[in-house]
């Protein structure tokens, strides 16, 4: 028995424990989960360290403006680059200049892109991977009113990604679908296989229950809102479909509203008296560590119209509301899951192989995320405000998970990714930790009012492109010979043709002729009439003829067996040759697929290098512009510095010249004030000498009067009249017996000042006292007065003098 890897999406249990353990050991490349300490469980399978990874594919779609006169804040530079610039009235930096930022994507779609072009580039590869047992996740992201729901759902005549994906899926697997209820979902995210009889009984049971709503038939008239979603000319089909498998499609539709999960396809009984609110669902983890919604309704569909009708049934239950920015704003995140179950045919190519371990289940999740919004612009209140808060919180959690994933992958850290903080991230955790392609379409509105929100969305998209997920690998279903269905169909056609030929008018004639020819080849029977009971010759002759006929028949049988054996050996030889050729073709195809993988990897590497080169060129341009600007600033500063140096040199020269001039002026002023001070000192000395001379004259006159009145015995002698001091005799007068002493010091203005330290004072005594004394000694008085007149003005100890000079320090 050939062992194969278990299904990536199933919850299958092997009947034999040994086989189950071997299969669990073989699933080394299924899914990798980070170790968390919240819930004790057995550790998940670890992935190989050298597994190939691909970055998350991020695409950008620009919505047309609502009016031609609206201001636009972004433009499409190339097929993969978007440039965002600030609108008028908003300065992006402090210099007052408009800041322009460029963002690169895997591919950008302008306002003239139709839905078919977007589908062929984004969703068509995911449908082909879904048919080849590979998982996929596609979600739209953007601000409110940016066209996310239109991109995912579309409108009549312009079908979105979801209806086109379903149409391509059914166009590809339509002839190879199994009958209803052959595949039956279990309650643990797995798939079971029922026999033809059990499936028939299940169908009859469902049809016999009128209370149970029947699955809509593809022959019924489609909803007018869904009619003409896709034109027949735009239908797509995958050519690489395994014809030796049977397929069945199951769809489910849920919404995440206020961080609660609700089933949009659940048929709850309606009670007009006491209506009940819908019950929320919970998330569980299956044995392969994949997250799923427990108790979610999964509907089996067999055509595109039927799937459309199921989708529209859930779409009518989805919560939408009217806001200031969007007339039909989605108030919840919607998840439409397409699950494809496939199992191989048996060796005869007639029935499905009744082996549960050979069932492979893959799924594609189409997610329409609610748009982020600012309450200051939507003016939301009450329940709308609560909805907006939960929407923004879940989107913030998604961004945080992407940032932690990028940090863990780029820096080699092992931080815990907060998947459980939101139902959206928790549901799609296995896509980022396991295998599967992830595609994101960033929808943007180019109007200037959404500039701030659009810039945040662009930054998130640029960061998401750096997150890598494991590349899904091909999983062969079984080891049976390929082309079983085709050979079975050819055999049936040939048998039908032969039966038709035999059932025609000439068949009886041919059978009769063949029977006659065979009868002629046998020995003829003798006459068998017994006329006499004692006849002993007829029976022996008859027995001899019958024995001869029996020997001839045995010879014919042996010859036929030899011919059949020879033909069988030839057929086996042909089969072995065909198998060898098919093996050779399979090897060549595997080599070709490996070469294609290498080419694709080289292409992706080339695209990455081209994108990196463009980014570096853009950075080089920015650095060149910055360098030119800095050089201009440097030249202007150098010129300003030279100008200031010249000005400073002139100022220094002028200052030196001024200092020299001031020194000359100070010297001149100093000489001038020295002369002036000398003149003033001389004038003051002359004035003082004149005053002294006047006092001496008065003193002499007084002395003469006193002398005349005191004694008549003395001859009157007329004193000589002293000469008045003049300028010409300053030096002679200054040499008087009693000179004045003083200090000369310089003033602040550069001149000189004189301070006298020796001052003479005149004192007059009473005349009566002197007369009384004079009577007592008149003879000595005249001699004494004469002595005073002719004596130098020095201090005297005698107290009988009329006038006495006293010096005070």
mmCIF file of N, CA and C in Angstrom, residues 5-48:
data_model
loop_
_atom_site.group_PDB
_atom_site.id
_atom_site.type_symbol
_atom_site.label_atom_id
_atom_site.label_comp_id
_atom_site.label_asym_id
_atom_site.label_seq_id
_atom_site.Cartn_x
_atom_site.Cartn_y
_atom_site.Cartn_z
ATOM 1 N N UNK A 5 0.615 11.782 1.820
ATOM 2 C CA UNK A 5 0.450 12.790 2.858
ATOM 3 C C UNK A 5 -1.024 13.093 3.052
ATOM 4 N N UNK A 6 -1.393 13.418 4.262
ATOM 5 C CA UNK A 6 -2.784 13.683 4.583
ATOM 6 C C UNK A 6 -3.209 15.009 4.010
ATOM 7 N N UNK A 7 -4.520 15.219 4.005
ATOM 8 C CA UNK A 7 -5.093 16.445 3.449
ATOM 9 C C UNK A 7 -4.693 17.647 4.288
ATOM 10 N N UNK A 8 -4.465 18.743 3.616
ATOM 11 C CA UNK A 8 -4.047 19.965 4.297
ATOM 12 C C UNK A 8 -5.196 20.602 5.061
ATOM 13 N N UNK A 9 -6.424 20.384 4.602
ATOM 14 C CA UNK A 9 -7.569 21.029 5.209
ATOM 15 C C UNK A 9 -8.500 20.054 5.915
ATOM 16 N N UNK A 10 -8.202 18.801 5.953
ATOM 17 C CA UNK A 10 -9.160 17.845 6.475
ATOM 18 C C UNK A 10 -8.957 17.563 7.947
ATOM 19 N N UNK A 11 -9.933 16.839 8.502
ATOM 20 C CA UNK A 11 -9.847 16.399 9.878
ATOM 21 C C UNK A 11 -10.107 14.902 9.885
ATOM 22 N N UNK A 12 -9.229 14.172 9.243
ATOM 23 C CA UNK A 12 -9.439 12.761 8.997
ATOM 24 C C UNK A 12 -8.728 11.939 10.064
ATOM 25 N N UNK A 13 -9.331 10.823 10.413
ATOM 26 C CA UNK A 13 -8.762 9.897 11.396
ATOM 27 C C UNK A 13 -8.566 8.547 10.727
ATOM 28 N N UNK A 14 -7.412 8.027 10.848
ATOM 29 C CA UNK A 14 -7.133 6.716 10.268
ATOM 30 C C UNK A 14 -7.698 5.626 11.165
ATOM 31 N N UNK A 15 -8.166 4.566 10.559
ATOM 32 C CA UNK A 15 -8.710 3.441 11.344
ATOM 33 C C UNK A 15 -7.604 2.645 12.000
ATOM 34 N N UNK A 16 -6.433 2.716 11.473
ATOM 35 C CA UNK A 16 -5.317 1.986 12.059
ATOM 36 C C UNK A 16 -4.326 2.977 12.644
ATOM 37 N N UNK A 17 -4.001 2.759 13.900
ATOM 38 C CA UNK A 17 -3.145 3.724 14.594
ATOM 39 C C UNK A 17 -1.775 3.824 13.988
ATOM 40 N N UNK A 18 -1.244 2.694 13.489
ATOM 41 C CA UNK A 18 0.095 2.716 12.891
ATOM 42 C C UNK A 18 0.138 3.584 11.664
ATOM 43 N N UNK A 19 -0.864 3.445 10.811
ATOM 44 C CA UNK A 19 -0.926 4.259 9.587
ATOM 45 C C UNK A 19 -1.079 5.731 9.922
ATOM 46 N N UNK A 20 -1.894 6.040 10.937
ATOM 47 C CA UNK A 20 -2.085 7.435 11.326
ATOM 48 C C UNK A 20 -0.784 8.044 11.822
ATOM 49 N N UNK A 21 -0.019 7.279 12.629
ATOM 50 C CA UNK A 21 1.258 7.805 13.125
ATOM 51 C C UNK A 21 2.244 8.011 12.004
ATOM 52 N N UNK A 22 2.255 7.085 11.025
ATOM 53 C CA UNK A 22 3.174 7.245 9.889
ATOM 54 C C UNK A 22 2.796 8.463 9.082
ATOM 55 N N UNK A 23 1.476 8.662 8.902
ATOM 56 C CA UNK A 23 1.041 9.821 8.126
ATOM 57 C C UNK A 23 1.363 11.115 8.849
ATOM 58 N N UNK A 24 1.236 11.112 10.167
ATOM 59 C CA UNK A 24 1.590 12.325 10.901
ATOM 60 C C UNK A 24 3.072 12.610 10.799
ATOM 61 N N UNK A 25 3.879 11.576 10.708
ATOM 62 C CA UNK A 25 5.320 11.791 10.546
ATOM 63 C C UNK A 25 5.653 12.284 9.156
ATOM 64 N N UNK A 26 4.787 11.937 8.175
ATOM 65 C CA UNK A 26 5.078 12.386 6.816
ATOM 66 C C UNK A 26 4.672 13.830 6.584
ATOM 67 N N UNK A 27 3.777 14.364 7.399
ATOM 68 C CA UNK A 27 3.304 15.742 7.182
ATOM 69 C C UNK A 27 4.262 16.722 7.824
ATOM 70 N N UNK A 28 5.477 16.765 7.324
ATOM 71 C CA UNK A 28 6.494 17.673 7.868
ATOM 72 C C UNK A 28 6.464 19.030 7.209
ATOM 73 N N UNK A 29 5.699 19.160 6.144
ATOM 74 C CA UNK A 29 5.675 20.443 5.434
ATOM 75 C C UNK A 29 4.265 21.002 5.386
ATOM 76 N N UNK A 30 3.490 20.744 6.407
ATOM 77 C CA UNK A 30 2.103 21.192 6.368
ATOM 78 C C UNK A 30 1.963 22.592 6.939
ATOM 79 N N UNK A 31 2.171 22.735 8.233
ATOM 80 C CA UNK A 31 1.889 24.037 8.826
ATOM 81 C C UNK A 31 2.702 24.222 10.087
ATOM 82 N N UNK A 32 3.125 25.423 10.322
ATOM 83 C CA UNK A 32 3.960 25.748 11.472
ATOM 84 C C UNK A 32 3.245 26.773 12.323
ATOM 85 N N UNK A 33 3.101 26.472 13.596
ATOM 86 C CA UNK A 33 2.439 27.374 14.524
ATOM 87 C C UNK A 33 3.423 27.834 15.592
ATOM 88 N N UNK A 34 3.346 29.102 16.002
ATOM 89 C CA UNK A 34 4.195 29.524 17.114
ATOM 90 C C UNK A 34 3.691 28.948 18.414
ATOM 91 N N UNK A 35 4.625 28.632 19.300
ATOM 92 C CA UNK A 35 4.271 28.051 20.581
ATOM 93 C C UNK A 35 3.655 29.123 21.472
ATOM 94 N N UNK A 36 2.453 28.875 21.962
ATOM 95 C CA UNK A 36 1.762 29.804 22.835
ATOM 96 C C UNK A 36 1.439 29.093 24.139
ATOM 97 N N UNK A 37 1.428 29.841 25.203
ATOM 98 C CA UNK A 37 1.214 29.245 26.500
ATOM 99 C C UNK A 37 -0.191 29.405 27.031
ATOM 100 N N UNK A 38 -1.156 29.821 26.208
ATOM 101 C CA UNK A 38 -2.503 30.040 26.705
ATOM 102 C C UNK A 38 -3.259 28.726 26.870
ATOM 103 N N UNK A 39 -3.262 27.875 25.878
ATOM 104 C CA UNK A 39 -4.018 26.639 25.913
ATOM 105 C C UNK A 39 -3.066 25.469 25.769
ATOM 106 N N UNK A 40 -3.003 24.562 26.734
ATOM 107 C CA UNK A 40 -2.105 23.396 26.604
ATOM 108 C C UNK A 40 -2.591 22.482 25.490
ATOM 109 N N UNK A 41 -1.715 22.116 24.630
ATOM 110 C CA UNK A 41 -2.035 21.226 23.517
ATOM 111 C C UNK A 41 -0.745 20.599 23.044
ATOM 112 N N UNK A 42 -0.905 19.613 22.191
ATOM 113 C CA UNK A 42 0.281 18.959 21.654
ATOM 114 C C UNK A 42 0.947 19.868 20.624
ATOM 115 N N UNK A 43 2.260 19.859 20.552
ATOM 116 C CA UNK A 43 2.960 20.775 19.640
ATOM 117 C C UNK A 43 2.664 20.429 18.202
ATOM 118 N N UNK A 44 2.591 21.494 17.393
ATOM 119 C CA UNK A 44 2.313 21.309 15.979
ATOM 120 C C UNK A 44 3.535 20.859 15.226
ATOM 121 N N UNK A 45 3.334 20.338 14.038
ATOM 122 C CA UNK A 45 4.475 19.888 13.222
ATOM 123 C C UNK A 45 5.339 21.055 12.823
ATOM 124 N N UNK A 46 6.638 20.841 12.825
ATOM 125 C CA UNK A 46 7.588 21.881 12.479
ATOM 126 C C UNK A 46 7.935 21.815 11.009
ATOM 127 N N UNK A 47 8.140 22.977 10.462
ATOM 128 C CA UNK A 47 8.493 23.063 9.050
ATOM 129 C C UNK A 47 10.001 23.020 8.872
ATOM 130 N N UNK A 48 10.376 22.604 7.715
ATOM 131 C CA UNK A 48 11.806 22.579 7.405
ATOM 132 C C UNK A 48 12.346 23.988 7.346
#
